[in-house]
Coordinates of C-alpha atoms and ligand atoms in Angstrom, one line a residue:
X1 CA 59.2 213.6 -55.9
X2 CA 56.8 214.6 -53.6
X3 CA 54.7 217.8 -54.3
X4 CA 56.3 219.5 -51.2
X5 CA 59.2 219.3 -52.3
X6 CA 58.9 221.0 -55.8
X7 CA 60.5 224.0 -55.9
X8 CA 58.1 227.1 -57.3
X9 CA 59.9 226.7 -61.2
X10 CA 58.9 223.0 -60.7
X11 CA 55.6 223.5 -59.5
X12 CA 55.2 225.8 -62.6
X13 CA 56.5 223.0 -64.7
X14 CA 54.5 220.6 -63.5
X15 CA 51.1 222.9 -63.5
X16 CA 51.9 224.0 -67.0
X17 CA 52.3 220.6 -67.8
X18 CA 48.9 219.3 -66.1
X19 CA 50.8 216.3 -64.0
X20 CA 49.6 218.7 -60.9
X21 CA 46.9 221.0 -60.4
X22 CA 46.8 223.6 -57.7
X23 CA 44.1 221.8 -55.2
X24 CA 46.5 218.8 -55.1
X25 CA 49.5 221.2 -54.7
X26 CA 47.5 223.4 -51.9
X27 CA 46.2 219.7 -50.3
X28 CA 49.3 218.9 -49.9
X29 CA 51.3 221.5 -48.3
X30 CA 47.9 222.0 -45.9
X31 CA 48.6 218.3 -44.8
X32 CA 52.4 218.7 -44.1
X33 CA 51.1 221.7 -42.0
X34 CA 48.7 219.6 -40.3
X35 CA 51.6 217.2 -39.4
X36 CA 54.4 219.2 -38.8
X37 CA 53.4 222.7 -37.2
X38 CA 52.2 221.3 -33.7
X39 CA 55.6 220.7 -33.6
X40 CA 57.6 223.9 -35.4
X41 CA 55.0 226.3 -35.2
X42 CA 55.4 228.6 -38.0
X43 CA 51.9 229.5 -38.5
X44 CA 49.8 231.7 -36.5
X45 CA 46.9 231.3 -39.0
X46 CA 46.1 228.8 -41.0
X47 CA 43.9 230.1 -44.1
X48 CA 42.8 226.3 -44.9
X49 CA 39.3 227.1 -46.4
X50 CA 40.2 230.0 -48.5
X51 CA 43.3 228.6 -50.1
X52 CA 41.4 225.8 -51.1
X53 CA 39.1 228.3 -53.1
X54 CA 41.4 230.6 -54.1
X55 CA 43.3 227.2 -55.8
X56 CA 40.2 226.3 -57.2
X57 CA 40.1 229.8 -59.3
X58 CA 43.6 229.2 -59.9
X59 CA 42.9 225.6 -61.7
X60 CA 39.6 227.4 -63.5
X61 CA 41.5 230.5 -64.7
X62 CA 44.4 228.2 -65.9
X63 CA 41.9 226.1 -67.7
X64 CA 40.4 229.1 -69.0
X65 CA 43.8 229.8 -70.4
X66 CA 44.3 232.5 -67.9
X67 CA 48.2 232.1 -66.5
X68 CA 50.2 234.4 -64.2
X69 CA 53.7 233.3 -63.3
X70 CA 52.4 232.4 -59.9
X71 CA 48.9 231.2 -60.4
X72 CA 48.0 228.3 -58.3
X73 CA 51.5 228.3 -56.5
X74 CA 50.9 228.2 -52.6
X75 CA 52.6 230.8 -50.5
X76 CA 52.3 231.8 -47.1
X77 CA 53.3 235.7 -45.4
X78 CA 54.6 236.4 -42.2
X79 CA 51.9 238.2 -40.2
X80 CA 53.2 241.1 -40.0
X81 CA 51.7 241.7 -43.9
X82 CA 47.4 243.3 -44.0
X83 CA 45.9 240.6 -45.4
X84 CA 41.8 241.7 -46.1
X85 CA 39.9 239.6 -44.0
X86 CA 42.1 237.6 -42.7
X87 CA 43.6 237.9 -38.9
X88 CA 46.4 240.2 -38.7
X89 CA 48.3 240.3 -35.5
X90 CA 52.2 240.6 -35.9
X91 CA 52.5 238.6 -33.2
X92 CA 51.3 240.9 -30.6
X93 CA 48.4 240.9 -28.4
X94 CA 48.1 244.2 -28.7
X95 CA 46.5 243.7 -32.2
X96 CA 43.7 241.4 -30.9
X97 CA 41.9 239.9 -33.6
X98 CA 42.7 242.6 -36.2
X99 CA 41.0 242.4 -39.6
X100 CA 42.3 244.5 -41.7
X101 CA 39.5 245.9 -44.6
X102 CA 42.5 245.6 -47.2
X103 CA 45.3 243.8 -48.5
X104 CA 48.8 245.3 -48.7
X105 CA 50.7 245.7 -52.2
X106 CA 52.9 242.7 -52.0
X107 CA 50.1 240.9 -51.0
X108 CA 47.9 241.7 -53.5
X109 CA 50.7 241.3 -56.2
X110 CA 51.1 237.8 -55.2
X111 CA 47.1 237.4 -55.7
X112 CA 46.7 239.2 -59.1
X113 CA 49.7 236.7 -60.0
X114 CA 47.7 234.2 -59.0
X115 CA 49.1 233.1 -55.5
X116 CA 47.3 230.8 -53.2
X117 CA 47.9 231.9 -49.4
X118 CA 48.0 229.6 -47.1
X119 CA 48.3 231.2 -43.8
X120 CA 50.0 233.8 -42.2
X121 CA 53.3 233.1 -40.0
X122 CA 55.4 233.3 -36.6
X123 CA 57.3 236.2 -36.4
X124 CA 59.1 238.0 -33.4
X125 CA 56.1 240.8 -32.2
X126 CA 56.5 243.6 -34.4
X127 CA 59.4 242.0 -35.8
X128 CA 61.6 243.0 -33.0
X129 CA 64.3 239.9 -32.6
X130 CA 66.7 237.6 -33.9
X131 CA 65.4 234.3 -32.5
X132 CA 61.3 234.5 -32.8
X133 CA 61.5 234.1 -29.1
X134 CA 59.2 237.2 -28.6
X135 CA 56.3 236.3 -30.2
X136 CA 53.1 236.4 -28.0
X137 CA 51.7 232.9 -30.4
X138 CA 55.4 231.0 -28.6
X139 CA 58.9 230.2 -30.2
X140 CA 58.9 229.0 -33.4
X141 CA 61.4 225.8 -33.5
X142 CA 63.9 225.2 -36.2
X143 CA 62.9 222.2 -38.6
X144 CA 66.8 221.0 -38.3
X145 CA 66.4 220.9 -34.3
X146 CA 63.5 221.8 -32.5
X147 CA 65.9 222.7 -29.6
X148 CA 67.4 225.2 -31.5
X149 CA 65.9 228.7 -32.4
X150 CA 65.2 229.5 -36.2
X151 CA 66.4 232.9 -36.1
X152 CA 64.3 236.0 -36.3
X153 CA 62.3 238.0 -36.7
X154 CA 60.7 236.2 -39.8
X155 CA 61.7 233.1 -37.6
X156 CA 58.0 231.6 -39.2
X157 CA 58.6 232.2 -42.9
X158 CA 62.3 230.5 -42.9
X159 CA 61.0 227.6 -41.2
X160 CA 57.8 227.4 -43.0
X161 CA 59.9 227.3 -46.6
X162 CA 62.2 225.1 -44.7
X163 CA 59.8 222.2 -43.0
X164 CA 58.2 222.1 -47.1
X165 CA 54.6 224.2 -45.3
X166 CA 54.3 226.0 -48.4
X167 CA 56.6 226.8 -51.4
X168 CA 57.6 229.9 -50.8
X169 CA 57.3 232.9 -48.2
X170 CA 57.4 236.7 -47.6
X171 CA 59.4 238.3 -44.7
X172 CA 60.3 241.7 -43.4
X173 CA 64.0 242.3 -43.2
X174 CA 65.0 245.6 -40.9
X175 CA 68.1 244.8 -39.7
X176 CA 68.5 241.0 -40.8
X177 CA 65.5 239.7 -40.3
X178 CA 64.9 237.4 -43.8
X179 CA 68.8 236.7 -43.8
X180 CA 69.5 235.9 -40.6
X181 CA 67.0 233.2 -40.5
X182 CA 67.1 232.1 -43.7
X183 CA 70.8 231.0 -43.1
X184 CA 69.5 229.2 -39.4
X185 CA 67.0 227.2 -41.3
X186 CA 68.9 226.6 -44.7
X187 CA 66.7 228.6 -46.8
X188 CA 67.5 231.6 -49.6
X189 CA 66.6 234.7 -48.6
X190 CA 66.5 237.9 -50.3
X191 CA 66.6 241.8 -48.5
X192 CA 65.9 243.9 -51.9
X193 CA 67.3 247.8 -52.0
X194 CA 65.3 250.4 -50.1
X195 CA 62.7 251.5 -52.1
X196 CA 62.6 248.3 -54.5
X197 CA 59.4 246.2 -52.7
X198 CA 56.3 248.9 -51.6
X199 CA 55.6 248.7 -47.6
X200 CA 52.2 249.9 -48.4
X201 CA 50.0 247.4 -45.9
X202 CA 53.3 246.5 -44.4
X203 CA 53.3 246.9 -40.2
X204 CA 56.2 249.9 -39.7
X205 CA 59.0 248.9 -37.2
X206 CA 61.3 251.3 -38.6
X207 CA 60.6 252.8 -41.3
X208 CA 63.4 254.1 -42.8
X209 CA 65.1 250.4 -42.8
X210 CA 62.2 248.1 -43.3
X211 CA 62.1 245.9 -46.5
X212 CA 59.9 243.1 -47.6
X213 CA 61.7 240.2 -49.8
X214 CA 61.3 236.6 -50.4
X215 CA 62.2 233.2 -47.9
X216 CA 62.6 230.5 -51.1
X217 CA 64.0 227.1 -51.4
X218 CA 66.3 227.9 -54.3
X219 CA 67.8 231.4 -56.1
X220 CA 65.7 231.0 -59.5
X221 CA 62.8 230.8 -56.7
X222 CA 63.6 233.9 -55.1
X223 CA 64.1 235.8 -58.8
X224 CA 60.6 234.7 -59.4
X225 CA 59.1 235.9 -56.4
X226 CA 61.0 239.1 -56.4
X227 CA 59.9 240.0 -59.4
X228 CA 56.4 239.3 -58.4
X229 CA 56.0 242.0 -55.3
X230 CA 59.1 244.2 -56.6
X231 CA 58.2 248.1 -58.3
X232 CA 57.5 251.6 -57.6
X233 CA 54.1 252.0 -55.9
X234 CA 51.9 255.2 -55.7
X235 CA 51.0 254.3 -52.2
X236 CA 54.5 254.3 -50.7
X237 CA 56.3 257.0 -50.9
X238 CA 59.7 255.4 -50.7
X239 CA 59.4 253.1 -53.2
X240 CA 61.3 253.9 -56.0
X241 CA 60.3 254.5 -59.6
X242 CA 63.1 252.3 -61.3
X243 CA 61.9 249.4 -63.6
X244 CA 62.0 246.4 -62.5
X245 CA 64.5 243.8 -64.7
X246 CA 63.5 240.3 -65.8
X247 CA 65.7 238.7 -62.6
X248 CA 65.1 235.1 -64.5
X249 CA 66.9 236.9 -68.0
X250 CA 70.1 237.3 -66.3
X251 CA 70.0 234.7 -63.4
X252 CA 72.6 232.2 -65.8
X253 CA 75.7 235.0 -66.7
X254 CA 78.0 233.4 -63.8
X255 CA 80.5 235.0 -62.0
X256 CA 83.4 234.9 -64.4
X257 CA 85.7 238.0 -64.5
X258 CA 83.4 239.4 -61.3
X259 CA 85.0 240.9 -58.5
X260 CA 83.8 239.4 -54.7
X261 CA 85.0 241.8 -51.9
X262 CA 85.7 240.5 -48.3
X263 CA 85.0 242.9 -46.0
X264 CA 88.0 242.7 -43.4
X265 CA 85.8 243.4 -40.4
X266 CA 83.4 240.7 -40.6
X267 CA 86.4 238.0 -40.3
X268 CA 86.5 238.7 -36.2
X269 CA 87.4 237.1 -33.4
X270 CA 84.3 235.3 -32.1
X271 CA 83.0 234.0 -35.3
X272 CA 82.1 230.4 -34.7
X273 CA 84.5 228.1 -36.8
X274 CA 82.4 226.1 -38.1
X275 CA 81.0 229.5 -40.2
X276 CA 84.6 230.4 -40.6
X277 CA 85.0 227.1 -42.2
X278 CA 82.1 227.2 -44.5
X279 CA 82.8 230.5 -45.7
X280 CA 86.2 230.0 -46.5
X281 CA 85.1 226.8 -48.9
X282 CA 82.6 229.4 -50.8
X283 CA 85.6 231.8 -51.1
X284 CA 87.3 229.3 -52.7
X285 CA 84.3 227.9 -54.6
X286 CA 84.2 231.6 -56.1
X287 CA 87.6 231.4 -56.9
X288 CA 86.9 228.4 -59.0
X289 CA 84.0 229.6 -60.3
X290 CA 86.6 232.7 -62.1
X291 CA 85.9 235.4 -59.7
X292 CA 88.6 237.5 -58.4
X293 CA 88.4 237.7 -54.4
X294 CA 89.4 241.2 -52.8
X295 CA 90.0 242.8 -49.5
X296 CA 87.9 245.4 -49.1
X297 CA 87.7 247.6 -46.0
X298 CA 84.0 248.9 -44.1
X299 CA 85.7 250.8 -41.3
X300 CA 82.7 252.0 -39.7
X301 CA 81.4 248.5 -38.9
X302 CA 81.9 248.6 -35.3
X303 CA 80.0 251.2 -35.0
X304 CA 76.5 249.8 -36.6
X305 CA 74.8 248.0 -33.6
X306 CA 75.3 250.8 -31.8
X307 CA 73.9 253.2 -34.9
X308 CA 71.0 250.5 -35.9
X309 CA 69.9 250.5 -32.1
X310 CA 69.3 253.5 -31.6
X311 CA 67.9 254.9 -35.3
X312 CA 65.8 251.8 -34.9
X313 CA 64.3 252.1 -31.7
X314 CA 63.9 255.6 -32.6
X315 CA 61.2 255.0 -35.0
X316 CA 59.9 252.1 -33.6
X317 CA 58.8 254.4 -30.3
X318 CA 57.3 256.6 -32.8
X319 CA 55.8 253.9 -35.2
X320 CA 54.2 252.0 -31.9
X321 CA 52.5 255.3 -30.7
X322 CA 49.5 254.3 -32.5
X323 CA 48.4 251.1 -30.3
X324 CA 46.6 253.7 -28.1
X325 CA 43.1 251.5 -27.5
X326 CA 41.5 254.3 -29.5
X327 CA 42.2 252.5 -32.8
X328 CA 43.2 248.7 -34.1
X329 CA 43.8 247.4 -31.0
X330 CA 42.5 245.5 -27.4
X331 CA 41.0 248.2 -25.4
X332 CA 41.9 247.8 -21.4
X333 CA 40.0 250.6 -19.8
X334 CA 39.1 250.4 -15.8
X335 CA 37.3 253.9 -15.9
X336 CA 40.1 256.0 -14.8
X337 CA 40.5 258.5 -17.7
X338 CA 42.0 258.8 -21.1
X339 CA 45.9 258.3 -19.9
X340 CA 45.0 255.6 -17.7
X341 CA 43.5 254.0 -20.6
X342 CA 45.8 254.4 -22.7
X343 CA 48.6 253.3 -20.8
X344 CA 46.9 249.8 -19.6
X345 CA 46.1 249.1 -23.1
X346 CA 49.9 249.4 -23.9
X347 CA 51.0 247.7 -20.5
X348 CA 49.2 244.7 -21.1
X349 CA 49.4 244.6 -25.3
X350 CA 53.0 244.6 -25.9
X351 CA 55.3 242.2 -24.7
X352 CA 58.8 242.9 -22.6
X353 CA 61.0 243.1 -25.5
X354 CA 58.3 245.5 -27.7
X355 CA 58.5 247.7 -24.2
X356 CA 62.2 247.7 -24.0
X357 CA 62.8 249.5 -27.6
X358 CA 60.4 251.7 -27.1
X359 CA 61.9 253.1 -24.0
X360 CA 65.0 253.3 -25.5
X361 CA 64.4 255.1 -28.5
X362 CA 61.6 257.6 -26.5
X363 CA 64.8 258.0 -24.6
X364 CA 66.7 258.6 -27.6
X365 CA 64.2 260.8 -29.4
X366 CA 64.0 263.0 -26.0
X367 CA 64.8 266.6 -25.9
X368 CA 68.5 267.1 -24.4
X369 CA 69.3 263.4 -25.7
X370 CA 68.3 264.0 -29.5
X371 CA 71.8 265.6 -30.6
X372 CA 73.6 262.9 -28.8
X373 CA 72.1 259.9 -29.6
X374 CA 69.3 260.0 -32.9
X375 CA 71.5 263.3 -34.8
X376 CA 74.8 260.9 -33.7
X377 CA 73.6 257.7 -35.0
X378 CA 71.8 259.3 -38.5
X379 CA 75.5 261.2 -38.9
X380 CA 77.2 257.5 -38.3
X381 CA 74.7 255.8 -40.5
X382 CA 76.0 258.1 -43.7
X383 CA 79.6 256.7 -42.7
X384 CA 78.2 253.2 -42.9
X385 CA 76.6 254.1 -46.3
X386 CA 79.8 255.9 -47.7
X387 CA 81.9 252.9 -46.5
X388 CA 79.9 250.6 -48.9
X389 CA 79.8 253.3 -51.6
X390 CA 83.6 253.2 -51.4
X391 CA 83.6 249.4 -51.6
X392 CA 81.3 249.7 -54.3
X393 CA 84.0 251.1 -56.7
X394 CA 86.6 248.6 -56.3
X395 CA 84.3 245.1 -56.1
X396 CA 80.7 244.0 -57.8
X397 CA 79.6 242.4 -54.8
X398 CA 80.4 241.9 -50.9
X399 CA 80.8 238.4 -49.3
X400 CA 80.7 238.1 -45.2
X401 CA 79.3 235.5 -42.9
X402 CA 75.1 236.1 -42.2
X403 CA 75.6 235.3 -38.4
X404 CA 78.7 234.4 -36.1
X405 CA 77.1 231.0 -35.5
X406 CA 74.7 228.7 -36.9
X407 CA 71.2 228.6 -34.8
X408 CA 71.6 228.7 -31.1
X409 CA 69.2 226.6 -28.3
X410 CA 66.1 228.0 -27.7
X411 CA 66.4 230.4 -24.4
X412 CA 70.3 230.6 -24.8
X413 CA 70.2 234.5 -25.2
X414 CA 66.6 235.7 -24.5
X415 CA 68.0 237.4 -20.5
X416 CA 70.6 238.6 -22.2
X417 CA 69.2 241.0 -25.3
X418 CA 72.8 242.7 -25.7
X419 CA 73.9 239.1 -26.4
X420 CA 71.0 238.8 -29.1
X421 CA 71.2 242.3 -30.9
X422 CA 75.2 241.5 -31.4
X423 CA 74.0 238.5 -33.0
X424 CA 73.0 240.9 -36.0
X425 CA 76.7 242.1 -36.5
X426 CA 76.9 241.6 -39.9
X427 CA 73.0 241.7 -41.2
X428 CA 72.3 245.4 -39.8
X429 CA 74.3 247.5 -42.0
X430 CA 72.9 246.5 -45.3
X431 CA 69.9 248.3 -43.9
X432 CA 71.2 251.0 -42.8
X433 CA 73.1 252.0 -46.0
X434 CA 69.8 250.8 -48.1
X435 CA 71.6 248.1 -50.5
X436 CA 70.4 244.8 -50.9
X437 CA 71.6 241.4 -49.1
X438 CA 71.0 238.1 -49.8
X439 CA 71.8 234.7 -47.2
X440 CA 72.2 231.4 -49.0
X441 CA 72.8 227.6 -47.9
X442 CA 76.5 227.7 -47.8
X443 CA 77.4 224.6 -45.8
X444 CA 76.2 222.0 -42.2
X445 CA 77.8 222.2 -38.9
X446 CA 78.9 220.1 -36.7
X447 CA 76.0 219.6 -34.7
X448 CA 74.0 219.5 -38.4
X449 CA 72.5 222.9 -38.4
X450 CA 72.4 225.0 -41.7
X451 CA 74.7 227.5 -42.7
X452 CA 74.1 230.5 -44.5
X453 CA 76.5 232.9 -47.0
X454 CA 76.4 237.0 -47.0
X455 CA 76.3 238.5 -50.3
X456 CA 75.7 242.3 -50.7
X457 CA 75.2 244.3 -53.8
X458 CA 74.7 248.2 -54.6
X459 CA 71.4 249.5 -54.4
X460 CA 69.1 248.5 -57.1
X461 CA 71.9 245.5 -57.9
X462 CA 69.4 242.7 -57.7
X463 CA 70.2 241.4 -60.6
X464 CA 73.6 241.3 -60.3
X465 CA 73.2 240.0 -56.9
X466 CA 71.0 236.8 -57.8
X467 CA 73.6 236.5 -60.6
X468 CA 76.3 235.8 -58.2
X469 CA 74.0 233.7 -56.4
X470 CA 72.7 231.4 -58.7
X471 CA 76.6 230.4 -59.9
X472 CA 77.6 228.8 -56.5
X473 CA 74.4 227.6 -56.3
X474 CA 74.7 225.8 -59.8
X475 CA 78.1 224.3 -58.7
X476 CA 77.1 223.3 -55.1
X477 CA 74.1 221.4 -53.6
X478 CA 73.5 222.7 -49.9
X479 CA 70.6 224.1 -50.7
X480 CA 68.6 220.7 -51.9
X481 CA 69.8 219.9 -47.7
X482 CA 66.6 218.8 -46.0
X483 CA 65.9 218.8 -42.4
X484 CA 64.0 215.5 -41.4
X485 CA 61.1 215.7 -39.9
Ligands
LIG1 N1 67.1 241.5 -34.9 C1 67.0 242.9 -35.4 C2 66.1 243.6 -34.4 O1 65.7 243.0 -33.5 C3 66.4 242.9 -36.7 C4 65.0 242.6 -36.8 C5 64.4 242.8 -38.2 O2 65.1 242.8 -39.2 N2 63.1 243.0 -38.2 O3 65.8 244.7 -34.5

């Protein structure tokens, strides 16, 4: 097998073993960059010189007897993640050539484990989108079709894991954003519970909703790179002092005697039937597996675009107020004063859709519209939450589609962003009631294009939750698909 293709328990097989050695793993997934990303364009920096250094320390510290679950495993973070010294843009020209004088506390995780980094990657500017149409580096294109978008926002970091650039990724997930397209490009994704991962060095879109988790090939993948970043941290706030479980212990338990709840809600009118199709397989590949399939009910669903829209633009208006010119950012500044300044800097920084939700949610954060619209929404977001807590007492876990299609072409929905936030229908309330979601390859369409399964758990249900995932996993084999390249 190739050495891009080795999963990250494979790589560590093979390191342990000394048939590989970090260089040649780093050499190699550098070279399928080289040849694939003028093409998909996942990347927005490539970190060539120091990964190669940083796997050289890997290879001596391993000889040296010196081993960290990741060390010499090559990675790669969406750019929305601090990295010291290393450009920092999230996408946006407003950022310029940012270096940031520290690393955030996922990142440095992954480098005290060991971790090589091999770039940073395409996102949707400050993570706002579902197609990584809005990115001011260009679209990234989905390894399966490069007419079709790979979801968004952490469009880069699904298609990075997918098109074998490195072996693993980190992504931000708000309102669907590792999910989403991790089921486009036929990846495993992983939104932990709020609280679980430290957004310390983490650029805020909306703070209250914002997670970091894993973009892996496999589920015993995205247990080990969980466990890397996951745990309380001093430096957050919100993160939550609960230990964090060995997520390889309990991966193997199965599903037998589980209950799976199917949210009646999520099986609408308008889902594509190709999804319908593949979800309805995994239902019954759950069934066989010994787990008891229930109707559950979410009744406040309808109402979460709505909800997540407006909480989310909410903070973003207030998170964004910082790209004044005074600090981080490209100064534009034609001598007319202070509010001339800053408001050139911010007219020519961010791009259309970045302007959009920040009107709305200044709009929604305005006096006169604040009891209507923000109070409204946080008052329907503890319905969303009290929906899933009630669902929580009948069923262990929560199966739904991730999107009501598989990818769509690149420019289908970008003049119609109503069109593109419904395409988040079932992704957004995991965040808003703070639980954790996972996507996983569930089945092809038609036209070839990946297809991804829901599965949510109670917060702080990881384990539980890779549990149920590594079972159909075990008895299925969608997610050793390959796009060719
Ligand atoms: N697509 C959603 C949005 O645009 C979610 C994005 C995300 O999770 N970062 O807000």
């Amino acid at each position: 097998m190739a050495l891009i293709d080795l999963t990250i328990h494979e790589m560590q097989e093979q390191l342990a073993a000394g048939t590989t050695t970090a260089v040649a793993l780093t050499e190699a997934f550098l070279q399928q960059i080289k040849e694939t990303d003028e093409q998909i364009n996942a990347f927005i920096t490539v970190c060539d010189q120091q990964a190669l250094a940083a796997a050289r320390e890997a290879d001596a510290q391993r000889a040296a007897g010196n081993v960290q679950p990741l060390t010499g495993i090559p990675v790669a973070l969406k750019d929305i993640f601090v990295t010291e010294g290393v450009r920092t843009t999230c996408a946006s020209k407003i950022l310029g050539d940012y270096l940031p004088p520290y690393d955030g506390t996922a990142v440095r995780k992954l480098k005290e484990q060991g971790a090589v980094i091999v770039g940073k990657l395409n996102m949707d500017e400050f993570a706002m989108g579902s197609s990584n149409e809005n990115s001011a580096f260009g679209p990234v294109r989905n390894p399966w079709n490069t007419d079709c978008v790979p979801g968004g926002s952490s469009g880069g970091s699904a298609a990075c894991v997918s098109a074998r650039q490195a072996g693993a990724t980190l992504g931000t997930d708000t309102g669907g954003s590792i999910r989403q397209p991790a089921s486009h490009c036929g990846v495993v994704g992983l939104k932990p519970s709020y609280g679980r991962v430290s957004r310390y060095g983490v650029i805020a879109y909306a703070s209250s909703l914002d997670q970091v988790g894993p973009l892996t090939r496999d589920v015993r993948d995205c247990a080990i790179m969980l466990g890397a970043v996951a745990g309380y941290d001093p430096a957050d706030s919100t993160s939550v002092d609960l230990p964090v479980p060995n997520y390889l212990a309990t991966i193997d338990q199965g599903v037998a005697g589980k209950k799976i709840g199917l949210p009646k809600e999520y099986f609408i009118d308008g889902l594509d039937d190709d999804v319908k199709q593949a979800i309805d397989t995994t239902v019954a590949k759950y069934k066989e597996l010994g787990a008891e399939i229930v109707e559950v009910s979410l009744p406040h669903t309808k109402y979460a675009v709505a909800c997540y829209y407006v909480v989310a633009t909410a903070e973003a208006s207030s998170n964004l107020a910082r790209y004044d010119g005074v600090r981080y950012c490209q100064r534009v500044d034609e001598g007319n004063g202070l509010a001339e300044m800053y408001s050139q800097t911010r007219a020519a920084g961010f791009g259309d859709e970045v302007k959009r939700r920040i009107m709305l949610g200044t709009y929604a954060l305005s006096s006169g519209y604040y009891d209507a619209y923000y109070i409204k929404a946080q008052k329907v977001r503890a319905l969303i939450q009290q929906d899933f807590t009630k669902a929580f007492e009948q069923v262990d876990c929560i199966l739904t589609p991730v999107a009501p299609t598989a990818a769509f072409g690149l420019g289908e929905k970008t003049s119609d962003p109503l069109q593109m936030y419904l395409s988040d229908i079932f992704t957004l309330s995991a965040n808003l009631a703070g639980i954790c979601g996972m996507s996983l390859p569930c089945g092809i369409s038609q036209k070839g294009l990946p297809i991804g399964v829901q599965l949510l758990g109670k917060a702080f249900g990881e384990a539980e939750l890779l549990q149920t995932a590594y079972a159909f996993e075990q008895a299925t084999d969608w997610h050793s698909q390959q796009p060719e390249l």
